XYZ file of N, CA and C in Angstrom:
789
model
N -16.276 35.182 -8.115
C -15.896 34.070 -7.158
C -15.073 33.159 -7.710
N -13.847 32.621 -7.272
C -12.959 31.573 -7.958
C -13.354 30.452 -7.466
N -13.536 29.289 -8.043
C -13.400 27.817 -7.373
C -12.214 27.648 -6.904
N -12.020 26.822 -5.813
C -11.041 26.488 -4.698
C -9.840 25.808 -5.564
N -10.155 25.140 -6.655
C -9.182 24.343 -7.477
C -9.947 24.073 -8.987
N -8.993 23.876 -9.912
C -9.610 23.805 -10.969
C -9.776 22.158 -11.209
N -10.860 21.995 -12.066
C -11.403 20.700 -12.172
C -9.914 19.877 -13.082
N -9.552 18.731 -12.431
C -8.446 18.223 -12.884
C -8.672 17.934 -14.225
N -7.513 17.401 -15.235
C -7.558 16.761 -16.460
C -7.155 15.520 -16.517
N -7.724 14.503 -17.162
C -7.342 12.975 -16.945
C -7.067 12.494 -18.252
N -6.269 11.595 -17.987
C -5.342 10.948 -19.490
C -5.823 9.925 -19.181
N -5.515 9.109 -20.098
C -5.442 7.675 -20.431
C -4.196 6.930 -21.269
N -3.887 5.965 -20.563
C -2.625 5.327 -21.187
C -2.855 4.531 -21.884
N -1.829 4.174 -23.338
C -2.020 3.356 -24.033
C -1.963 1.885 -23.751
N -3.065 0.898 -24.244
C -2.591 -0.636 -23.989
C -1.389 -0.993 -23.978
N -1.113 -1.891 -22.894
C 0.144 -2.487 -22.666
C -0.266 -3.694 -21.815
N 0.899 -4.818 -21.894
C 0.409 -5.954 -21.316
C 0.464 -5.951 -19.760
N -0.668 -6.726 -19.331
C -1.022 -6.720 -17.872
C 0.234 -7.037 -17.188
N 0.556 -6.579 -15.971
C 1.395 -7.077 -14.927
C 0.717 -7.972 -13.974
N -0.483 -8.032 -13.885
C -1.238 -8.988 -12.759
C -1.868 -10.139 -13.737
N -2.391 -10.058 -14.742
C -2.857 -11.021 -15.074
C -2.376 -11.307 -16.424
N -1.611 -12.694 -16.810
C -1.187 -12.807 -18.025
C -2.305 -13.275 -19.217
N -1.868 -12.470 -20.171
C -2.797 -12.742 -21.580
C -3.331 -11.243 -21.701
N -3.569 -10.550 -20.715
C -4.436 -9.473 -20.856
C -3.768 -8.045 -20.980
N -4.519 -7.130 -21.502
C -3.893 -5.957 -21.456
C -4.444 -4.554 -20.214
N -3.440 -3.932 -19.885
C -3.977 -2.996 -19.149
C -4.102 -2.015 -19.498
N -4.751 -0.726 -18.718
C -4.768 0.682 -19.260
C -5.158 1.304 -18.001
N -4.591 2.787 -17.767
C -4.842 3.506 -16.678
C -5.387 4.473 -17.138
N -6.248 5.081 -16.511
C -6.723 6.676 -16.240
C -5.911 7.409 -15.318
N -5.490 8.536 -15.084
C -4.172 9.285 -14.235
C -4.702 10.744 -14.667
N -4.060 11.495 -13.480
C -4.031 12.913 -13.314
C -3.037 13.514 -12.675
N -2.671 14.655 -12.953
C -1.491 15.086 -11.981
C -1.856 15.709 -10.929
N -1.383 15.660 -9.682
C -1.445 16.321 -8.511
C -0.413 17.261 -8.260
N -0.578 18.062 -8.206
C 0.075 19.709 -7.848
C -0.617 20.760 -7.238
N 0.150 21.341 -7.097
C -0.304 22.858 -6.494
C -1.102 22.639 -4.774
N -1.450 23.772 -4.259
C -1.845 23.873 -3.035
C -3.090 23.077 -2.713
N -3.702 22.608 -3.449
C -5.156 21.704 -3.275
C -4.787 19.877 -3.631
N -3.671 19.676 -3.883
C -3.305 18.334 -4.131
C -3.728 17.639 -3.737
N -3.586 17.779 -1.864
C -3.873 16.883 -0.848
C -5.565 16.496 -0.929
N -6.225 17.808 -0.951
C -7.915 17.470 -1.188
C -7.668 16.862 -2.456
N -7.141 17.084 -3.321
C -7.787 16.187 -4.690
C -7.307 14.491 -4.665
N -5.915 14.437 -4.084
C -5.789 13.009 -3.848
C -7.155 12.322 -2.752
N -7.074 13.092 -1.791
C -8.471 12.502 -0.559
C -9.528 12.175 -1.658
N -10.422 13.035 -2.577
C -11.271 12.679 -3.275
C -11.358 11.658 -4.265
N -9.793 11.634 -4.710
C -9.745 10.601 -5.469
C -9.944 9.429 -5.040
N -9.238 9.045 -3.882
C -8.630 7.634 -3.425
C -10.194 7.404 -2.960
N -11.095 8.044 -2.579
C -12.453 7.448 -2.379
C -13.191 7.085 -3.545
N -12.531 7.252 -4.611
C -13.362 6.784 -5.727
C -12.509 5.455 -6.396
N -11.240 5.125 -5.653
C -10.457 3.773 -6.219
C -9.208 4.226 -6.953
N -8.679 5.707 -6.852
C -7.452 5.876 -7.408
C -6.192 5.896 -6.144
N -5.006 5.413 -6.679
C -3.944 5.547 -5.773
C -2.904 6.498 -6.442
N -1.848 6.884 -5.654
C -0.965 7.783 -5.571
C 0.478 6.986 -6.085
N 0.990 7.554 -7.339
C 2.405 7.218 -7.416
C 3.106 8.444 -7.754
N 4.131 9.092 -6.810
C 4.596 10.265 -6.848
C 3.938 11.352 -7.044
N 3.589 12.255 -8.218
C 2.986 13.242 -8.455
C 1.446 12.715 -9.354
N 1.228 11.732 -9.533
C 0.374 11.296 -10.385
C -0.682 10.482 -9.368
N -2.023 10.819 -9.747
C -3.306 9.841 -9.059
C -3.542 8.718 -10.210
N -3.674 7.762 -9.891
C -4.111 6.718 -11.317
C -5.141 5.467 -10.502
N -5.732 4.864 -11.663
C -6.395 3.926 -11.172
C -6.842 3.122 -12.431
N -7.019 1.253 -12.645
C -7.055 0.934 -13.826
C -8.536 1.200 -14.266
N -8.337 1.056 -15.695
C -9.330 1.250 -16.787
C -9.356 0.568 -17.907
N -9.067 -0.993 -17.588
C -9.417 -1.915 -18.691
C -10.171 -2.140 -19.340
N -10.315 -2.389 -20.665
C -11.541 -2.742 -21.203
C -11.988 -4.177 -21.074
N -12.879 -4.412 -20.705
C -13.454 -5.578 -20.336
C -13.015 -6.576 -19.146
N -12.233 -5.715 -18.398
C -11.683 -6.310 -17.243
C -11.827 -5.522 -15.950
N -12.473 -5.756 -14.827
C -12.394 -5.147 -13.515
C -11.910 -6.013 -12.451
N -11.021 -6.745 -12.459
C -10.294 -7.655 -11.974
C -9.644 -6.878 -10.842
N -9.115 -5.842 -10.572
C -8.408 -4.835 -9.739
C -9.347 -4.342 -8.996
N -9.934 -4.440 -7.788
C -10.795 -3.932 -6.974
C -10.006 -3.092 -5.635
N -10.405 -1.711 -5.353
C -10.123 -1.230 -4.238
C -10.534 -1.625 -2.902
N -9.768 -1.464 -2.078
C -10.044 -2.254 -0.816
C -9.702 -1.421 0.083
N -10.345 -1.354 1.597
C -9.793 -0.667 2.781
C -10.315 -1.360 3.940
N -9.656 -1.307 4.870
C -9.956 -1.779 6.405
C -10.657 -0.782 6.944
N -11.720 -1.410 7.586
C -12.371 -0.464 8.604
C -11.857 -0.422 9.956
N -11.113 0.197 10.352
C -10.208 0.427 11.579
C -10.878 0.348 12.953
N -11.864 1.113 12.996
C -12.292 0.813 14.362
C -13.218 -0.764 15.017
N -13.659 -1.488 13.655
C -14.124 -2.656 13.922
C -13.249 -3.503 14.023
N -12.071 -3.621 13.197
C -11.026 -4.691 13.325
C -10.491 -5.187 14.504
N -10.336 -6.448 14.537
C -10.118 -7.070 15.805
C -9.036 -8.176 15.230
N -7.802 -8.164 15.933
C -7.241 -9.438 15.474
C -7.477 -10.808 16.134
N -7.440 -11.880 14.938
C -7.678 -13.288 15.283
C -6.368 -13.894 16.360
N -6.763 -14.850 16.346
C -5.548 -15.639 17.523
C -4.176 -15.519 16.611
N -4.116 -16.192 15.542
C -2.750 -16.045 14.746
C -2.204 -14.902 14.800
N -3.409 -13.739 14.209
C -2.651 -12.177 14.314
C -1.896 -11.628 15.666
N -2.953 -11.986 16.880
C -2.271 -11.755 18.251
C -1.107 -12.420 18.361
N -0.924 -13.309 18.189
C 0.662 -14.140 18.547
C 1.575 -13.409 17.414
N 1.067 -12.972 16.251
C 2.189 -12.348 15.431
C 2.657 -10.733 16.054
N 1.569 -10.462 16.398
C 1.790 -9.101 17.268
C 2.777 -9.453 18.428
N 2.697 -10.250 19.274
C 3.375 -10.571 20.414
C 4.912 -10.916 19.941
N 4.890 -11.518 18.935
C 6.160 -12.179 18.396
C 7.234 -11.166 18.230
N 6.470 -10.132 17.585
C 7.289 -8.853 17.199
C 7.028 -7.756 18.105
N 6.502 -7.868 19.399
C 6.323 -6.562 19.940
C 7.642 -6.034 20.885
N 8.746 -6.379 20.116
C 10.031 -5.869 20.439
C 10.418 -4.625 19.758
N 9.668 -4.663 18.505
C 10.280 -3.903 17.391
C 10.339 -2.451 17.714
N 10.986 -1.385 17.345
C 11.137 -0.023 17.403
C 10.638 0.627 16.389
N 9.512 1.370 16.475
C 8.885 1.663 15.309
C 8.683 3.586 15.378
N 9.035 4.053 13.884
C 9.178 5.428 14.211
C 8.784 6.098 13.190
N 8.039 6.965 12.770
C 7.741 7.793 11.879
C 8.674 9.057 11.406
N 8.921 8.786 10.318
C 10.038 9.588 9.604
C 9.991 10.399 8.405
N 10.071 11.500 8.120
C 9.667 12.624 7.319
C 10.038 11.547 5.708
N 9.338 11.790 4.677
C 9.735 11.051 3.660
C 10.889 11.504 2.736
N 12.265 11.028 3.409
C 13.386 11.261 2.766
C 13.901 9.747 2.646
N 14.779 9.558 1.161
C 15.053 8.280 0.779
C 16.399 7.968 1.587
N 16.763 6.952 2.311
C 18.000 6.728 3.012
C 18.888 5.175 2.161
N 20.188 5.320 2.230
C 20.553 4.176 1.691
C 20.063 2.745 2.172
N 20.147 2.846 3.606
C 19.537 1.668 4.527
C 18.182 1.120 3.929
N 17.099 1.977 3.674
C 15.926 1.310 3.388
C 16.038 1.116 1.765
N 16.835 1.560 1.087
C 16.883 1.412 -0.513
C 17.603 -0.302 -0.326
N 18.678 -0.577 0.560
C 19.140 -1.950 0.618
C 18.100 -2.822 0.924
N 17.368 -2.811 1.697
C 16.179 -3.382 2.379
C 15.175 -3.375 1.196
N 14.866 -2.547 0.512
C 14.279 -2.428 -0.593
C 14.717 -3.791 -1.707
N 15.846 -3.695 -2.014
C 16.728 -4.426 -3.028
C 16.736 -6.140 -2.411
N 16.486 -6.214 -1.051
C 16.395 -7.544 -0.641
C 15.261 -8.002 -0.810
N 14.200 -7.144 -0.487
C 12.547 -7.403 -0.507
C 12.072 -7.630 -2.134
N 12.771 -7.025 -3.367
C 12.191 -7.291 -4.482
C 12.917 -8.652 -4.996
N 14.308 -8.724 -4.586
C 14.922 -10.317 -4.830
C 14.170 -11.167 -4.477
N 13.745 -11.112 -3.058
C 12.947 -12.175 -2.637
C 11.549 -12.132 -3.269
N 10.707 -11.067 -3.220
C 9.288 -11.463 -3.852
C 8.913 -11.199 -5.095
N 9.798 -10.443 -5.527
C 9.335 -10.033 -7.049
C 10.586 -9.363 -8.048
N 11.414 -10.933 -8.155
C 12.652 -10.743 -8.844
C 12.460 -10.253 -10.310
N 11.038 -10.633 -10.804
C 11.264 -10.359 -12.196
C 10.213 -9.216 -12.477
N 10.152 -8.405 -11.318
C 8.795 -7.315 -11.493
C 9.107 -6.457 -11.755
N 8.571 -5.200 -12.473
C 8.643 -4.157 -12.983
C 9.695 -2.922 -12.086
N 9.812 -3.508 -10.840
C 10.597 -2.454 -9.728
C 11.805 -2.858 -9.679
N 12.145 -4.349 -10.060
C 13.647 -5.204 -9.974
C 14.641 -4.074 -10.416
N 14.528 -3.495 -11.286
C 15.745 -2.427 -11.794
C 16.086 -1.449 -11.194
N 15.153 -0.856 -9.956
C 15.251 0.624 -9.541
C 16.605 0.514 -8.970
N 17.050 1.814 -9.327
C 18.357 2.503 -8.653
C 17.827 3.127 -7.557
N 19.081 3.852 -7.098
C 19.218 5.012 -5.800
C 18.085 5.894 -6.325
N 18.286 6.430 -7.407
C 17.565 8.140 -8.022
C 16.150 7.581 -7.757
N 15.839 6.394 -8.810
C 14.689 6.051 -8.969
C 13.355 5.875 -7.416
N 14.574 5.296 -6.400
C 13.518 4.968 -5.118
C 13.828 6.269 -4.315
N 14.613 7.253 -4.601
C 14.497 8.567 -3.986
C 12.958 9.294 -4.708
N 13.201 9.184 -6.057
C 11.934 9.384 -6.480
C 10.336 9.292 -5.970
N 10.514 8.088 -5.928
C 9.387 7.285 -5.075
C 8.968 7.776 -3.929
N 9.954 7.902 -3.322
C 9.990 8.347 -1.427
C 9.724 9.934 -1.634
N 10.485 10.730 -2.294
C 10.348 12.149 -1.908
C 9.768 12.834 -2.688
N 9.250 12.497 -3.657
C 8.267 13.000 -4.727
C 6.821 12.896 -4.537
N 6.399 13.526 -3.309
C 4.990 13.468 -2.735
C 4.383 15.020 -2.486
N 3.453 15.451 -3.279
C 2.896 16.369 -2.957
C 1.594 16.618 -1.880
N 1.546 15.711 -1.280
C 0.543 15.374 -0.193
C 1.181 14.827 1.139
N 0.358 14.635 1.971
C 1.251 14.715 3.414
C 1.529 13.243 3.563
N 2.676 12.633 3.520
C 3.372 11.712 3.382
C 4.371 11.544 4.582
N 4.812 10.039 4.926
C 5.729 9.732 5.897
C 6.434 8.135 5.604
N 7.389 8.006 6.245
C 8.157 6.806 5.910
C 8.066 6.048 7.296
N 7.213 4.849 7.274
C 7.155 4.254 9.118
C 8.128 3.176 8.930
N 9.269 3.372 9.860
C 10.352 2.196 9.954
C 10.288 1.100 10.934
N 10.697 0.361 10.766
C 10.702 -0.817 12.026
C 11.850 -1.257 12.016
N 12.414 -1.296 13.271
C 13.806 -1.812 13.446
C 13.879 -2.942 14.994
N 14.728 -3.466 14.880
C 14.975 -4.472 16.082
C 15.349 -3.315 17.089
N 15.310 -4.293 18.334
C 15.484 -3.365 19.420
C 16.858 -3.594 20.191
N 17.561 -2.719 20.399
C 19.120 -2.955 20.766
C 19.042 -2.590 22.573
N 20.129 -3.556 23.132
C 20.137 -3.132 24.648
C 20.652 -1.768 24.932
N 21.544 -0.983 23.803
C 22.728 -0.231 24.086
C 22.211 1.133 23.904
N 20.745 1.150 23.425
C 20.395 2.611 22.747
C 20.616 2.858 21.562
N 21.315 1.959 20.716
C 21.828 2.429 19.581
C 20.535 2.059 18.582
N 20.444 2.584 17.506
C 19.628 2.073 15.969
C 19.782 0.724 15.892
N 18.703 0.170 15.997
C 18.846 -1.243 15.429
C 18.604 -1.779 14.231
N 18.549 -2.807 13.779
C 18.608 -2.768 12.116
C 17.240 -2.871 11.445
N 17.310 -1.791 10.503
C 15.857 -1.879 9.440
C 15.548 -3.143 9.315
N 14.120 -3.497 9.456
C 13.741 -4.945 8.778
C 12.243 -4.508 8.189
N 11.537 -3.603 8.078
C 10.634 -2.984 7.394
C 10.494 -1.451 7.435
N 9.834 -1.237 6.287
C 9.501 0.021 5.814
C 8.007 0.429 5.281
N 7.218 1.474 5.514
C 6.271 1.847 4.382
C 5.927 3.191 4.309
N 5.934 3.288 2.919
C 5.404 4.826 2.606
C 4.320 4.894 2.435
N 3.462 5.779 3.813
C 2.169 5.991 3.961
C 1.842 7.473 3.842
N 0.567 7.347 2.919
C 0.215 9.020 3.036
C -0.945 9.144 3.965
N -1.165 10.197 4.695
C -2.331 10.830 5.501
C -3.314 11.123 4.903
N -4.471 10.738 5.143
C -5.433 11.434 4.245
C -6.566 11.914 5.004
N -7.892 12.487 4.532
C -8.526 12.925 5.221
C -9.506 12.095 6.117
N -9.538 10.587 5.810
C -10.246 9.944 6.305
C -9.650 8.539 6.397
N -8.301 8.481 6.471
C -7.653 7.407 6.729
C -6.064 7.243 6.030
N -5.341 5.897 6.679
C -3.835 6.000 6.103
C -3.952 5.396 4.709
N -3.225 5.526 3.761
C -2.868 5.076 2.614
C -1.738 4.327 2.636
N -1.564 3.080 2.591
C -0.239 2.306 2.633
C 0.151 2.156 0.744
N 1.115 3.262 0.866
C 1.506 3.312 -0.786
C 2.417 2.267 -1.189
N 3.488 1.915 -0.319
C 4.302 0.594 -0.507
C 5.047 0.305 0.533
N 4.759 -0.931 0.916
C 5.797 -1.612 1.962
C 6.728 -2.310 1.559
N 7.605 -2.854 2.277
C 8.744 -3.503 2.033
C 9.598 -3.915 3.295
N 10.212 -5.320 3.441
C 10.727 -5.620 4.683
C 11.466 -7.048 4.288
N 12.210 -7.501 5.337
C 13.263 -8.358 5.120
C 12.161 -9.738 4.986
N 12.308 -9.999 3.529
C 11.180 -10.945 2.884
C 12.385 -12.231 2.536
N 13.653 -12.055 2.423
C 14.499 -13.019 1.914
C 14.778 -14.183 3.265
N 15.006 -15.701 2.771
C 15.516 -16.468 3.686
C 15.856 -16.233 5.298
N 16.563 -15.091 5.254
C 17.441 -14.855 6.726
C 16.183 -13.929 7.296
N 15.649 -13.377 6.769
C 14.620 -12.275 7.585
C 13.259 -13.037 7.776
N 13.156 -13.663 6.762
C 11.387 -14.769 6.920
C 11.835 -15.467 7.980
N 12.920 -16.121 7.922
C 13.065 -17.128 9.222
C 13.324 -16.492 10.720
N 14.094 -15.120 10.601
C 14.175 -14.567 12.003
C 12.675 -14.016 12.266
N 12.027 -13.311 11.811
C 10.469 -12.687 11.863
C 9.912 -12.788 10.800
N 8.968 -13.973 10.729
C 7.884 -14.470 9.691
C 7.091 -13.411 10.135
N 6.131 -13.103 8.731
C 5.088 -12.255 9.043
C 4.807 -11.162 9.033
N 6.187 -10.371 8.904
C 6.353 -8.662 8.925
C 5.445 -8.053 8.184
N 5.016 -8.369 6.891
C 4.063 -7.727 6.253
C 3.202 -7.175 7.150
N 2.570 -8.348 7.858
C 1.298 -8.305 8.397
C 1.608 -7.528 9.252
N 2.539 -7.080 10.092
C 2.669 -6.587 11.429
C 2.567 -5.253 11.014
N 3.336 -4.975 9.841
C 3.207 -3.622 9.415
C 1.615 -3.036 8.964
N 0.818 -4.089 8.391
C -0.456 -3.880 8.439
C -1.280 -3.247 9.564
N -1.252 -4.219 10.386
C -1.880 -4.521 11.889
C -1.259 -2.835 12.397
N 0.074 -2.651 12.536
C 0.878 -1.156 12.999
C -0.275 -0.062 12.230
N -0.634 -0.138 10.893
C -1.086 0.882 10.619
C -2.758 1.035 10.781
N -3.344 0.105 11.128
C -4.579 -0.195 11.677
C -4.759 0.681 12.919
N -3.723 0.369 13.832
C -3.578 0.745 15.152
C -3.262 1.908 15.125
N -2.389 2.748 14.111
C -2.200 4.141 13.994
C -3.597 4.959 13.476
N -4.124 4.456 12.579
C -5.292 5.184 12.010
C -6.294 5.135 13.033
N -6.555 3.723 13.711
C -7.532 4.086 14.896
C -7.346 4.953 16.003
N -6.228 4.831 16.285
C -5.640 5.912 17.321
C -5.901 7.459 16.961
N -5.611 7.693 15.888
C -5.750 9.214 14.921
C -7.111 9.709 14.863
N -8.016 8.262 14.993
C -9.467 8.712 14.756
C -9.831 8.673 13.529
N -8.886 7.947 12.824
C -9.075 7.889 11.224
C -9.905 6.404 10.687
N -10.970 6.487 10.085
C -12.142 5.149 9.805
C -11.157 4.213 9.071
N -10.329 4.452 8.236
C -9.687 3.525 7.432
C -8.447 3.128 6.761
N -7.975 2.069 6.742
C -6.386 2.072 6.031
C -6.712 1.429 4.310
N -6.590 1.970 3.615
C -6.322 1.775 2.352
C -5.410 0.893 1.955
N -5.539 -0.152 1.431
C -4.338 -1.323 0.811
C -4.548 -1.444 -0.380
N -4.956 -0.803 -1.383
C -4.910 -0.510 -2.916
C -5.541 -1.585 -3.398
N -5.142 -2.336 -4.246
C -6.238 -3.360 -5.251
C -6.119 -4.228 -4.799
N -7.162 -5.390 -4.793
C -7.083 -6.492 -4.630
C -7.878 -7.590 -5.722
N -7.329 -8.373 -5.985
C -7.524 -9.400 -7.402
C -7.823 -10.397 -6.761
N -9.315 -10.615 -7.004
C -10.261 -11.763 -6.599
C -9.163 -13.671 -7.105
N -9.254 -14.393 -6.442
C -8.483 -15.721 -6.822
C -7.247 -15.995 -6.731
N -6.544 -14.475 -6.646
C -5.156 -14.418 -6.471
C -4.361 -14.853 -5.457
N -3.905 -15.965 -5.440
C -3.016 -16.208 -3.878
C -2.203 -14.993 -3.436
N -1.293 -14.154 -4.288
C -0.678 -13.263 -3.616
C -1.214 -12.120 -2.952
N -2.772 -12.138 -3.268
C -3.697 -10.993 -2.701
C -4.596 -11.542 -1.806
N -4.759 -12.876 -1.342
C -5.628 -13.009 -0.522
C -5.223 -12.650 0.949
N -3.899 -12.688 1.150
C -3.456 -11.629 2.589
C -4.477 -10.422 2.607
N -5.007 -9.750 1.962
C -5.840 -8.594 1.953
C -6.947 -8.759 2.619
N -7.557 -9.875 2.423
C -8.950 -10.400 2.760
C -9.034 -10.822 4.311
N -8.135 -10.918 4.762
C -7.776 -11.487 6.243
C -7.900 -10.544 7.058
N -8.292 -9.326 6.622
C -8.275 -7.825 7.394
C -9.898 -7.468 7.576
N -10.519 -8.056 8.337
C -11.911 -7.788 8.166
C -12.291 -6.784 9.395
N -13.333 -6.200 9.483
C -14.203 -5.760 7.830
C -13.165 -5.166 6.957
N -13.590 -5.207 5.941
C -13.125 -4.966 4.617
C -13.861 -4.691 3.818
N -13.917 -3.462 3.252
C -14.593 -2.747 2.314
C -13.989 -3.041 1.007
N -15.140 -2.952 -0.394
C -14.493 -3.015 -1.541
C -15.166 -2.134 -2.190
N -14.789 -1.721 -3.234
C -15.256 -0.498 -4.091
C -16.046 -0.993 -5.274
N -17.390 -0.873 -5.530
C -18.062 -1.257 -6.933
C -18.421 -0.621 -7.343
N -19.520 -0.717 -8.298
C -20.301 0.355 -9.162
C -20.944 1.090 -8.247
N -21.874 0.528 -6.980
C -22.600 1.420 -6.261
C -21.890 2.044 -5.040
N -20.400 2.109 -4.988
C -19.715 2.847 -3.960
C -19.273 1.523 -2.927
N -18.997 1.965 -1.989
C -17.973 0.982 -0.866
C -19.160 -0.036 -0.464
N -18.877 -1.172 0.019
C -19.656 -2.169 0.640
C -18.943 -2.872 1.343
N -19.042 -3.580 2.509
C -18.428 -4.373 3.178
C -17.860 -6.093 2.069
N -16.932 -6.410 2.232
C -16.591 -7.592 1.436
C -17.302 -9.159 2.210
N -18.163 -10.195 1.362
C -18.335 -11.373 1.724
C -17.656 -12.457 1.169
N -17.957 -13.564 2.047
C -17.268 -14.808 1.679
C -17.548 -14.980 0.113
N -19.077 -14.574 -0.385
C -19.208 -14.892 -1.555
C -18.252 -14.209 -2.314
N -18.024 -12.926 -2.134
C -16.838 -12.193 -3.045
C -15.508 -12.664 -3.197
N -15.219 -13.635 -1.971
C -13.921 -14.055 -1.887
C -13.783 -15.713 -2.895
N -14.777 -16.223 -2.835
C -14.934 -17.535 -3.478
C -15.209 -17.663 -4.840
N -15.959 -16.368 -5.335
C -16.501 -16.679 -6.486
C -15.722 -16.393 -7.812
N -15.842 -16.954 -8.545
C -15.135 -17.091 -10.024
C -13.627 -16.583 -9.835
N -12.737 -17.404 -9.684
C -11.235 -16.805 -9.363
C -10.594 -16.186 -10.614
N -10.158 -15.179 -10.535
C -9.214 -14.812 -11.536
C -7.825 -15.711 -11.688
N -7.079 -15.441 -12.950
C -5.785 -16.278 -12.886
C -4.873 -15.534 -12.079
N -3.777 -16.490 -12.111
C -2.659 -15.691 -10.758
C -2.195 -14.559 -11.662
N -2.163 -13.326 -10.973
C -0.981 -12.505 -11.745
C 0.193 -12.511 -11.404
N 0.921 -11.902 -12.242
C 2.265 -12.250 -12.443
C 3.204 -11.338 -11.540
N 2.759 -10.225 -10.705
C 2.879 -9.350 -9.614
C 1.719 -8.570 -8.924
N 2.010 -8.584 -7.591
C 0.473 -8.638 -6.716
C 0.834 -6.956 -6.982
N -0.262 -6.208 -7.323
C -0.326 -4.448 -7.096
C -0.138 -4.239 -5.570
N 0.557 -2.914 -5.277
C 0.572 -2.465 -4.014
C -0.705 -2.125 -3.475
């Protein structure tokens, strides 16, 4: 009797300057996602802190550093606070569509605006159209693009103001990468779009009976990562498995500010 799939082979990258914490070195452990059981493998690995990037699942494996912590929102118990409810009402006119993972020039131009406003010196700043298409389309698992558009009065397609590459997993939605109109013009017209996208994913997961929304990694003490702790209950992955985030977790021993927030 053959096994349902072969045990994956894992590899470790060579140390390189950490893009999150200045003065530190980063290292990742990774494996390939391919074949008919790629989705099952990705589901299993996500539950132990891995993230997907195209056809690879990876997680930090840095010597002497555990600053990057996997986090996920408990969807059934999340209740928006007053500020979050106001934000949802303000953006209640958005037209939201789930699309197949196919890159468009409209999405790419919005990504360029987002990177220029939020991460002008980041590792993704030099992405071209082909790089973007690879990120969106090279997925061996169940992926989608969720688009957020302004509403029009004539039935035509409105302006694209937000998008998120999302994986549907057995136990939740994994937000692989989101981007939105974050420049001065976009932020003035629709502040808080990134938060709206997260809350829309919470609602989608809840409606689908999925218990979690995976937000990637959280770095304690990072101002750029603090938004993730606003979505409670939030679970963090530690040595003994997943547990609820506490206030002590948030305030204890802050890390140095990362140069770029991980997705």
